[in-house]
Structures are given as C-alpha cells and as structure tokens.
Amino acid sequence: MAAVPAVKLENGASVPVLGYGTGTAWYKRAGAEDIDRETVDAVATAIRTGYRHLDGAEAYGTEKELGIAIKESGVKREDFFVTAKVNKGIGDIPAAIERTLRNLQLDYVDLYLIHEPFFAKDDEELQSKWAEMEKVQQSGKARSIGVSNFLQPHLEAIMKTASIKPAVNQIEFHPYLQHGDLLAVHRRLGIAVEGYSPLTPLTRAKGGPVDGVVSRLAKKYGVSEGNVLLRWSIDQDVVTLTTSSKEERLKEFLGVVKFRLTADEVDEISRLGREKHYRAFWKSKFDPD
Ligand code: NDP
C-alpha cells in the first residue's frame, strides 16, 4: 500500500498531502438519525486503501459514519488526521465542537475549521469567533485550528487580533480557480492551503482548455488524468482533498506518490487553466449575479 507523504504545518503538525473527503459524494446519503451503512463502508474502504487524512464537517451530516469507520478500522487514533468544520453551529462553538466529538467518538480532532466566512456581518464578528476557536485549541479538543473559504481580507481581519494563527485555509482549488496571488499571500502569512475539488476540469467543467495537456501528461507518466490534476495541486504545496465512491479510483489516486510534474508542466497547466473560470461551491457568495 502506497503511504501518502505528509507535510508539516507551521505549528509542527503533520498532514498527509492527499485527503479523503466525506462531503460531496456522501452528504446526501447520511445526515438522518439512522446510520447510513453505505457511507460507513465507503470511509472504511478509503481507510483500508491507505487514506489517513479524513476531511469531515458538521454540514455534511456524515460525522457519525466517519466516527464508526474510524473505530471499526482498528487503526490507531494517532495515525489519523481528522478534520471537522463548524458552520451551522457557529453561534455556539463550544457546543458545536462537543457535538462533533460525540458524533466522531473522538477526544480531539486534528484540525477544526470555520467552514465559511459569510456568516459574519463585520470583521469584529470574525475576530470574536476566531477567539472562540483559539479556546478550542487551548482546551485540547483540536490540535490545530483554521478556516475555509476565506479570502485575503477575511484572513487579514482575523490576523489583526489572533493570538494563534490559522494553520490552514481550505479553499476550492483547481486549474479553473487559481485565485490570482492567493497562494503567495498564504505563503507570506505562513498559512497552509488545502484545496478541494481538484478534479473539476475532469468532472464538473469538462471540455476546457487544460484537457489536452492533462491527457498528454497522463500518457507521459502512465497515470490517469485525475492523477495529473491531483499532482498539479500537490506540486504547488497544496494539501489536496478528493473523494470517490469507487475503490479502484481511490487506489488509482494513491498513484500520485509515484511521480511529480516538472515546474514547466505545472506552469503550462496553470497558464491554460487561467483561460477559463469555474467555481463549483459557494458560488452565490463569491460570484453574486
Ligand atoms: P474532486 O474534485 O476530487 O471530485 C471527486 C468526485 O469526482 C467523486 O465524486 C468522483 O466520483 C468523481 N470522479 C473522480 N474521477 C473521475 C473521473 N475520471 N471521471 C468522472 N468523475 C470522476 O473533489 P470533491 O469536489 O468531491 O471534494 C472533495 C472533498 O473536499 C469533499 O468530500 C469535502 O470533504 C471537501 N470539500 C470542502 C468544501 C468546503 O467548503 N470546505 C466544499 C467542497 C468539498 P466517483 O465516486 O464516481 O469516483
């Protein structure tokens, strides 16, 4: 089984560069009071295949299923990197993290994120919620804390009053959504980027300008087109989150550990990708008509 290498966050925590998401494909199935066994089995398959970085969120309704799969796996707790996110529960973060830990049957999460910044009416509200997140880390219920879907102004707002810096910002990231110089901004601030929806050019936005180069590089390296897109993201130091309902695909994704793109190849995909703009998530918030 190919082990996924890890990178270190600025606070010293190690994160496997490829994570398995329990949102998107899964959230419509779970979320009811009953446990959705299909989702448990899917996470169990991902764990068995070799994934240890598991991305969850209160909003996905899959926390209980994720917790059962972790427990039944027999893998040691400390070998997992488990992320949770607060969204609906943002009004009472101490209660939200307690609920999440109960659902997950865990004593702590490795990473706890504010799922999106759009709840806040002003910078003060973002700052006061960040102060509550810092208390979660200080209590030991989260080893690291961070944010998701934050833009530069949101990051700068919380950095003004933070005593603990966000370890991570989890954003949509693929060739058709490169966010200008946002990666460089993160590097300057010492905040790691996690990217979700890396396969968008193959799935939701097929038929775009990167198709040709992605297919050429897949042939060159003897890998799938999906692997080229995952590698494009990882080769820019982005901790990358994907998912699949298919064991074969989950195994195939792990092939990313066996090759790297050259800097020129990364640049070629980036240059062609900038010819198209596509956002899959949080569209109404980021691109209001
Ligand atoms: P991806 O872009 O990696 O897409 C994965 C999906 O693509 C799977 O459903 C898979 O379907 C499908 N797929 C894979 N390969 C192919 C192919 N060759 N042809 C057609 N379809 C293919 O990531 P997601 O958008 O699913 O997001 C991954 C994770 O990121 C989520 O589960 C969640 O944890 C996180 N996320 C976070 C958000 C946030 O706001 N913070 C928002 C969105 C996602 P199949 O099952 O058939 O293999």
Short mmCIF file of C-alpha atoms in Angstrom, two decimals, residues 37-157:
data_model
loop_
_atom_site.label_atom_id
_atom_site.label_comp_id
_atom_site.label_asym_id
_atom_site.label_seq_id
_atom_site.Cartn_x
_atom_site.Cartn_y
_atom_site.Cartn_z
CA ARG A 37 -24.05 1.94 6.39
CA GLU A 38 -23.08 2.68 2.79
CA THR A 39 -21.21 5.79 3.91
CA VAL A 40 -19.52 3.91 6.77
CA ASP A 41 -18.41 1.24 4.30
CA ALA A 42 -17.11 3.87 1.87
CA VAL A 43 -14.96 5.51 4.56
CA ALA A 44 -13.83 2.06 5.71
CA THR A 45 -12.75 1.30 2.14
CA ALA A 46 -10.78 4.55 2.00
CA ILE A 47 -9.05 3.70 5.28
CA ARG A 48 -8.28 0.17 4.11
CA THR A 49 -6.92 1.54 0.85
CA GLY A 50 -4.46 3.72 2.78
CA TYR A 51 -6.11 7.11 3.41
CA ARG A 52 -5.41 8.52 6.88
CA HIS A 53 -6.34 12.15 6.27
CA LEU A 54 -10.13 12.26 6.57
CA ASP A 55 -11.96 15.51 5.88
CA GLY A 56 -15.32 15.93 7.60
CA ALA A 57 -17.72 18.70 8.54
CA GLU A 58 -20.81 19.21 10.64
CA ALA A 59 -22.62 20.33 7.46
CA TYR A 60 -22.00 17.03 5.64
CA GLY A 61 -24.09 15.04 8.11
CA THR A 62 -21.51 12.25 7.92
CA GLU A 63 -19.69 12.69 11.24
CA LYS A 64 -21.30 9.65 12.89
CA GLU A 65 -20.47 7.46 9.90
CA LEU A 66 -16.89 8.75 9.87
CA GLY A 67 -16.57 8.02 13.60
CA ILE A 68 -17.85 4.45 13.22
CA ALA A 69 -15.48 3.76 10.30
CA ILE A 70 -12.51 5.06 12.32
CA LYS A 71 -13.48 2.99 15.35
CA GLU A 72 -14.10 -0.20 13.38
CA SER A 73 -10.87 0.17 11.38
CA GLY A 74 -8.59 -0.94 14.19
CA VAL A 75 -6.10 1.75 13.09
CA LYS A 76 -4.62 3.74 15.99
CA ARG A 77 -6.21 7.13 16.60
CA GLU A 78 -2.88 8.93 16.37
CA ASP A 79 -2.33 7.57 12.85
CA PHE A 80 -5.32 9.55 11.54
CA PHE A 81 -5.54 13.21 10.65
CA VAL A 82 -9.22 14.07 11.15
CA THR A 83 -10.67 17.43 10.16
CA ALA A 84 -14.05 18.81 11.26
CA LYS A 85 -15.69 22.12 10.39
CA VAL A 86 -18.21 24.33 12.13
CA ASN A 87 -20.92 26.05 10.13
CA LYS A 88 -24.48 25.81 11.44
CA GLY A 89 -23.15 25.70 14.99
CA ILE A 90 -21.05 28.85 14.61
CA GLY A 91 -23.28 30.71 17.11
CA ASP A 92 -22.04 28.43 19.91
CA ILE A 93 -18.63 27.00 19.01
CA PRO A 94 -18.01 25.30 22.40
CA ALA A 95 -21.28 23.34 21.98
CA ALA A 96 -20.52 22.62 18.31
CA ILE A 97 -17.13 21.03 18.98
CA GLU A 98 -18.61 18.93 21.81
CA ARG A 99 -21.35 17.66 19.47
CA THR A 100 -18.83 16.91 16.72
CA LEU A 101 -16.53 14.99 19.08
CA ARG A 102 -19.52 13.00 20.35
CA ASN A 103 -20.54 12.17 16.76
CA LEU A 104 -16.99 11.17 15.86
CA GLN A 105 -16.50 9.24 19.14
CA LEU A 106 -13.14 11.03 19.48
CA ASP A 107 -11.49 13.07 22.24
CA TYR A 108 -9.97 15.55 19.79
CA VAL A 109 -9.86 16.43 16.11
CA ASP A 110 -6.58 17.14 14.36
CA LEU A 111 -7.96 20.22 12.64
CA TYR A 112 -11.07 22.30 13.33
CA LEU A 113 -12.11 24.83 10.70
CA ILE A 114 -14.61 27.68 10.42
CA HIS A 115 -16.36 26.38 7.29
CA GLU A 116 -17.01 29.76 5.62
CA PRO A 117 -16.72 33.48 6.45
CA PHE A 118 -20.13 34.57 5.14
CA PHE A 119 -21.97 34.31 8.46
CA ALA A 120 -20.11 37.37 9.79
CA LYS A 121 -21.60 40.83 9.34
CA ASP A 122 -18.25 42.54 10.03
CA ASP A 123 -14.59 41.99 10.96
CA GLU A 124 -15.36 42.14 14.69
CA GLU A 125 -17.66 39.14 14.38
CA LEU A 126 -14.98 37.15 12.52
CA GLN A 127 -12.44 38.14 15.17
CA SER A 128 -14.66 37.14 18.10
CA LYS A 129 -15.43 33.76 16.51
CA TRP A 130 -11.71 33.23 15.90
CA ALA A 131 -11.09 33.91 19.62
CA GLU A 132 -13.56 31.09 20.40
CA MET A 133 -11.67 28.80 18.01
CA GLU A 134 -8.44 29.59 19.88
CA LYS A 135 -10.14 28.41 23.09
CA VAL A 136 -10.99 25.11 21.36
CA GLN A 137 -7.31 24.58 20.55
CA GLN A 138 -6.25 25.62 24.06
CA SER A 139 -8.71 23.09 25.54
CA GLY A 140 -7.03 20.28 23.54
CA LYS A 141 -10.22 19.44 21.64
CA ALA A 142 -8.49 20.43 18.38
CA ARG A 143 -4.76 20.07 17.76
CA SER A 144 -4.85 22.78 15.07
CA ILE A 145 -7.44 25.34 14.05
CA GLY A 146 -8.06 27.05 10.74
CA VAL A 147 -10.57 28.40 8.28
CA SER A 148 -12.17 27.51 4.97
CA ASN A 149 -13.30 29.60 2.00
CA PHE A 150 -11.59 32.70 3.42
CA LEU A 151 -10.28 35.40 1.08
CA GLN A 152 -7.35 37.70 1.84
CA PRO A 153 -9.47 40.38 3.63
CA HIS A 154 -11.04 37.73 5.89
CA LEU A 155 -7.60 36.32 6.75
CA GLU A 156 -6.18 39.76 7.42
CA ALA A 157 -9.12 40.64 9.65
#
